[in-house]
Short mmCIF file of C-alpha atoms in Angstrom, two decimals:
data_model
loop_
_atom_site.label_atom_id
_atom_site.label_comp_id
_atom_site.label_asym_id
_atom_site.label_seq_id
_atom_site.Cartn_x
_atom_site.Cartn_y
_atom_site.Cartn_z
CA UNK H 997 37.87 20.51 -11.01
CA UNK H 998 35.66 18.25 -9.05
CA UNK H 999 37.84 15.70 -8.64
CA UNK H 1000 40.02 14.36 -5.20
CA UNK H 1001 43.35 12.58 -5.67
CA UNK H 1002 44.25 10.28 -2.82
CA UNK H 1003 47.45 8.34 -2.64
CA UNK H 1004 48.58 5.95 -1.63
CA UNK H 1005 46.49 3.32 -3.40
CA UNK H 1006 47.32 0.65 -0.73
CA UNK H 1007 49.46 0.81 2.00
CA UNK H 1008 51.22 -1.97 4.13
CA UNK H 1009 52.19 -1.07 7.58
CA UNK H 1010 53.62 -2.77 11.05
CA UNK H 1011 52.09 -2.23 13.85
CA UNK H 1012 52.83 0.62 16.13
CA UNK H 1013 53.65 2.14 13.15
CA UNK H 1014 52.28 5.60 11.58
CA UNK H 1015 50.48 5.38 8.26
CA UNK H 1016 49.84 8.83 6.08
CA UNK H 1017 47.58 9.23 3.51
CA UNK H 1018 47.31 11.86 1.21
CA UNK H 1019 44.78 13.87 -0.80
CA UNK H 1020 44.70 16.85 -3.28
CA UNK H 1021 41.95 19.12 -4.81
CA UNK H 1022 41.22 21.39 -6.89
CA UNK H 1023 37.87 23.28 -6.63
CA UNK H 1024 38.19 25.94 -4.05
CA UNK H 1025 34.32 25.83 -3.31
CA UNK H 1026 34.86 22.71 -1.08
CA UNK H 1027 35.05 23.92 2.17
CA UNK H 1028 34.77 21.02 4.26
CA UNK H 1029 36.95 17.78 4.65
CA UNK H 1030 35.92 14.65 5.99
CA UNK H 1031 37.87 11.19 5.83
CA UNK H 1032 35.42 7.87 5.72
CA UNK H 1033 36.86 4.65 7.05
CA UNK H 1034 35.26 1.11 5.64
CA UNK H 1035 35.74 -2.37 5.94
CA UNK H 1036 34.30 -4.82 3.89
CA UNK H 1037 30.85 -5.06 3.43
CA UNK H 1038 30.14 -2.31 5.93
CA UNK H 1039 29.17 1.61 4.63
CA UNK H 1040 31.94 4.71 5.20
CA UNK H 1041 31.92 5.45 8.86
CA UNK H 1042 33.05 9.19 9.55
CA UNK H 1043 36.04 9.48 11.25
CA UNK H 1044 37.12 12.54 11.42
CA UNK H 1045 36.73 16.01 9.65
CA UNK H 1046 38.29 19.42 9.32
CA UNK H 1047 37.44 22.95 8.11
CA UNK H 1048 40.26 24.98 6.26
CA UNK H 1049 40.22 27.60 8.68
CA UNK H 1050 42.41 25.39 10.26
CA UNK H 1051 45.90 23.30 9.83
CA UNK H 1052 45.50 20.42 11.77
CA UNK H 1053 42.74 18.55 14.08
CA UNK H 1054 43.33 15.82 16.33
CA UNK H 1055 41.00 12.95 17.59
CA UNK H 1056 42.97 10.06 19.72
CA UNK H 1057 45.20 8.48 17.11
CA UNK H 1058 43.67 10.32 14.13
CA UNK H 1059 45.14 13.59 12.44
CA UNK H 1060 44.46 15.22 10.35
CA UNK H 1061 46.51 17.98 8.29
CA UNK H 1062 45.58 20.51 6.42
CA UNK H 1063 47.71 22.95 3.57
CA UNK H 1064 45.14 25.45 2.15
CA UNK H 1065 47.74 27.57 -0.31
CA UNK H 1066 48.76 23.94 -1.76
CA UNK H 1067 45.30 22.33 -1.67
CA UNK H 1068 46.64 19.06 0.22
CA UNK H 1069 45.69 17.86 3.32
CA UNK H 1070 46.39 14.44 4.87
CA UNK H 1071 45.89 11.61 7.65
CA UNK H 1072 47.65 10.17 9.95
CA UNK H 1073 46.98 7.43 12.11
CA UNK H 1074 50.09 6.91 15.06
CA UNK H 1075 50.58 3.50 16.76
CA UNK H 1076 48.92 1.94 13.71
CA UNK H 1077 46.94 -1.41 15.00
CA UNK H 1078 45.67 -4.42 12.95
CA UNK H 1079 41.77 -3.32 13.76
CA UNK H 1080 42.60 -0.08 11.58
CA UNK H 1081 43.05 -2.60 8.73
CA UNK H 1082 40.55 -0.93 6.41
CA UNK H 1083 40.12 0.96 3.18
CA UNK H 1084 40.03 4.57 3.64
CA UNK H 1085 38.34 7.56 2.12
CA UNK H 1086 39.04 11.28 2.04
CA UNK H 1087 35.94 13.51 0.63
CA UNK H 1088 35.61 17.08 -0.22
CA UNK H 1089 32.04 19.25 -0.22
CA UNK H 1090 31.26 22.78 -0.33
CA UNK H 1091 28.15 21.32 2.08
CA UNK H 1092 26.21 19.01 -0.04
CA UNK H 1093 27.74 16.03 -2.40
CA UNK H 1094 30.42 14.55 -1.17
CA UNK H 1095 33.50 14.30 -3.92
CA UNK H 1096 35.65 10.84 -2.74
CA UNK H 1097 39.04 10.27 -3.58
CA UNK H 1098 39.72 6.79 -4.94
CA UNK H 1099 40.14 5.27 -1.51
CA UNK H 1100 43.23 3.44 0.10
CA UNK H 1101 43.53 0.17 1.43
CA UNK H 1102 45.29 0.04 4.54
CA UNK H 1103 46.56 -3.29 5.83
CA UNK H 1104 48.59 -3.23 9.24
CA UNK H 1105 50.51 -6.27 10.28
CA UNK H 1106 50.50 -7.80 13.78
CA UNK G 1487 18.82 1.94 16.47
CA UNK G 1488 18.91 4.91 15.05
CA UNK G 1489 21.57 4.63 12.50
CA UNK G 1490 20.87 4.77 8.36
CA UNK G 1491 19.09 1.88 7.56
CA UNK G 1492 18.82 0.27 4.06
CA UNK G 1493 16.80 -2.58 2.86
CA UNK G 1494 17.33 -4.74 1.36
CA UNK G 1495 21.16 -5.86 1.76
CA UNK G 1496 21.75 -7.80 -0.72
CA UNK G 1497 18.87 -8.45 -4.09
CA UNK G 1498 20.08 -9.95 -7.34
CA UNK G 1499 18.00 -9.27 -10.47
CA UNK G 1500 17.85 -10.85 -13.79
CA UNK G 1501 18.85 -8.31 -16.81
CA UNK G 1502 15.68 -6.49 -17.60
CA UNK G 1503 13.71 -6.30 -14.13
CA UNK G 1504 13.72 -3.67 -11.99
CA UNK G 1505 15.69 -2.66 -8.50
CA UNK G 1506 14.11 -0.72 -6.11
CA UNK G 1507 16.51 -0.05 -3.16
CA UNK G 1508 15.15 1.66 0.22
CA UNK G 1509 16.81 4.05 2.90
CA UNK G 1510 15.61 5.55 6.16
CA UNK G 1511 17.47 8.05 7.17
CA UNK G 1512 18.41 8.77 10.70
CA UNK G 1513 16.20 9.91 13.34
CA UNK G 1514 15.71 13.54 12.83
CA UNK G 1515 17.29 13.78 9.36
CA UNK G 1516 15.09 15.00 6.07
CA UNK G 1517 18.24 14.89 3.89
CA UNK G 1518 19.31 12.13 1.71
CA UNK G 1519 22.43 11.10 -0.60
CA UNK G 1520 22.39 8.15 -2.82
CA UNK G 1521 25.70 7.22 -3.85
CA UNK G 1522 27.16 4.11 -5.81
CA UNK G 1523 30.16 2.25 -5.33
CA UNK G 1524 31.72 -0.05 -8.09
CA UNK G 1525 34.01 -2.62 -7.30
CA UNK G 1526 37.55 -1.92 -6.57
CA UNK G 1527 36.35 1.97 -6.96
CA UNK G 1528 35.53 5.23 -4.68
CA UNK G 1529 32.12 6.26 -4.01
CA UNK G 1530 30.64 8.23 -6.86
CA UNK G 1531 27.35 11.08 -6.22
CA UNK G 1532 24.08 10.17 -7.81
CA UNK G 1533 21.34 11.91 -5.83
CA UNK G 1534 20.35 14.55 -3.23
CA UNK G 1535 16.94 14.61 -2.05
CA UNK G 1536 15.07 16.52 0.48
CA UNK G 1537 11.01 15.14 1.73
CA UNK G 1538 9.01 15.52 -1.22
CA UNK G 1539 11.83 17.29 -3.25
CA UNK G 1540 15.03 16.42 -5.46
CA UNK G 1541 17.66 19.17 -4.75
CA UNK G 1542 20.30 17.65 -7.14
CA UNK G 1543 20.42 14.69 -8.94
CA UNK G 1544 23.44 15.94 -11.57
CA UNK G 1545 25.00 12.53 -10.65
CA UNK G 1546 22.42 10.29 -12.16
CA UNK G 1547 22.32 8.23 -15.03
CA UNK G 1548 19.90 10.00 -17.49
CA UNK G 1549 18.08 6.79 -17.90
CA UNK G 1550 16.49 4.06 -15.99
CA UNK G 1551 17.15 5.76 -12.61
CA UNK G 1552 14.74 7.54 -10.15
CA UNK G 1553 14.98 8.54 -7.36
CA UNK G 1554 12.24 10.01 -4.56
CA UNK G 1555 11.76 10.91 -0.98
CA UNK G 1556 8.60 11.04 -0.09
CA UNK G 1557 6.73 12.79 2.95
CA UNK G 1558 5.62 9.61 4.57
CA UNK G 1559 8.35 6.78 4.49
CA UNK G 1560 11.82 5.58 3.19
CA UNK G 1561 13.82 7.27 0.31
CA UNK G 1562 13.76 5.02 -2.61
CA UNK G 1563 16.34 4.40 -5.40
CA UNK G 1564 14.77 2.65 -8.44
CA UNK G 1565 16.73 1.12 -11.06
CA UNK G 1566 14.69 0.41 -14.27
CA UNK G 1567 15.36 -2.49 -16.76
CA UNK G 1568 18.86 -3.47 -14.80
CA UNK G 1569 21.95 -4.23 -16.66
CA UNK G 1570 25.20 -5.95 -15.80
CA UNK G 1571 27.11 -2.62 -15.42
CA UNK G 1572 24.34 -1.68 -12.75
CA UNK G 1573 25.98 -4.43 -10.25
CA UNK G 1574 26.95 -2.31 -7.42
CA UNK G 1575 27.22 -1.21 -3.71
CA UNK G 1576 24.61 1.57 -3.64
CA UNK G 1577 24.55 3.51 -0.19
CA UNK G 1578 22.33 6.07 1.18
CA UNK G 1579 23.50 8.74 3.49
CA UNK G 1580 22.05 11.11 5.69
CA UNK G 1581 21.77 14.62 7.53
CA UNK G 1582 19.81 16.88 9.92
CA UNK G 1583 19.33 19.83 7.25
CA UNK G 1584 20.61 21.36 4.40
CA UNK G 1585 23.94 22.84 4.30
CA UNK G 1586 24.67 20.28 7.30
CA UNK G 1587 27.73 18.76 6.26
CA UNK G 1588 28.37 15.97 8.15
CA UNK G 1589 26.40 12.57 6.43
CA UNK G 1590 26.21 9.44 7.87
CA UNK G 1591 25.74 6.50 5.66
CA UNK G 1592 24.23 3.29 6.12
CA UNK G 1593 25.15 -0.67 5.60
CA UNK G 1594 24.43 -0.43 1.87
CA UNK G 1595 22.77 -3.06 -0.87
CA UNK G 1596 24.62 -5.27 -2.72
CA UNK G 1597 22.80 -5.22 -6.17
CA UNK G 1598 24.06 -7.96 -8.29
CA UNK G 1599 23.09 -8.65 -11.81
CA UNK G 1600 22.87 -11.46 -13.97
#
């Protein structure tokens, strides 16, 4: 019941292109939704987050969409470039530990 | 800079010795998270601590691990008579209070054993 499934495990896309990533959960305590963006050798950066009072939040190329009845929510990134090259991590908490998905690697070609 | 800092970045350790990993949280932050990343794998929980006070450490290995957070200082991770399947990215995160739920992590250390 802890547990967050992410897919896609990696993901190739051109640039200008939108890439989606999706999570699932199951423990209704989470309340709060962040996804985590890394690249190698670096820690998780926040990049954006989202409450589920609410469907859908938008920060510059970053969204991020939220089903509550289904327990899904997702991210998209439009006009993909090659610096979002990166693995990225969605995380659940009902406000203390985080609960990560598996992370997916993102690789966006010039 | 007053971003997560963690010290040191990188320490390799024979099988046997002992890791002690350090974290200063950001400026104005009493709340810490440990967590541990295996290679090719998510970040897993280990530790929640609070100055002077462990709030939840359910994600811990019941042996060889401590962790503290003292008054004065950095939060530090301690890894007791290391083993191979200890090799790890171990990061520390932080925030303002609890029930804050945004954490901000820093660089990390890169324990290896061997």
């Amino acid at each position: 019941q802890q547990q967050v499934k992410q897919s896609p495990q990696s993901l190739i896309v051109q640039k200008g292109g939108i890439s989606i990533i999706n999570c699932a959960y199951e423990n209704t305590a989470f309340d709060y939704f962040p996804w985590y963006q890394q690249f190698p050798g670096k820690g998780p950066a926040l990049l954006i987050a989202i409450r589920p009072d609410v469907s859908e939040k938008k920060e510059g190329r970053f969204t991020i969409s939220f089903n509550k009845s289904a327990k899904q929510f997702s991210l998209h990134i439009m006009d993909s470039q090659p610096g979002d090259s990166a693995t990225y991590f969605c995380a659940a908490t009902p406000g203390s530990r985080l609960t990560f998905g598996e992370g997916t690697q993102l690789t966006v070609n010039p | 800079n007053a971003g997560v800092m963690q010290n040191p970045r990188h320490l390799v350790r024979r099988r046997g010795q002992e890791a002690r990993l350090r974290c200063s949280p950001m400026k104005g932050h009493s709340h810490v998270y440990w967590y541990r990343q295996l290679p090719e794998e998510g970040l897993k929980f280990m530790v929640y601590l609070q100055k002077e006070n462990i709030i939840d450490e359910s994600g811990m290995p019941k042996e060889r691990f401590s962790a503290e957070f003292p008054k004065e200082g950095p939060s530090i991770l301690r890894i007791q008579q290391v083993v191979r399947g200890d090799s790890a990215a171990y990061f520390c995160a932080s925030s303002p209070y609890r029930g804050s739920y945004e954490q901000y992590f820093g660089p990390g250390t890169r324990l290896t054993v061997t």
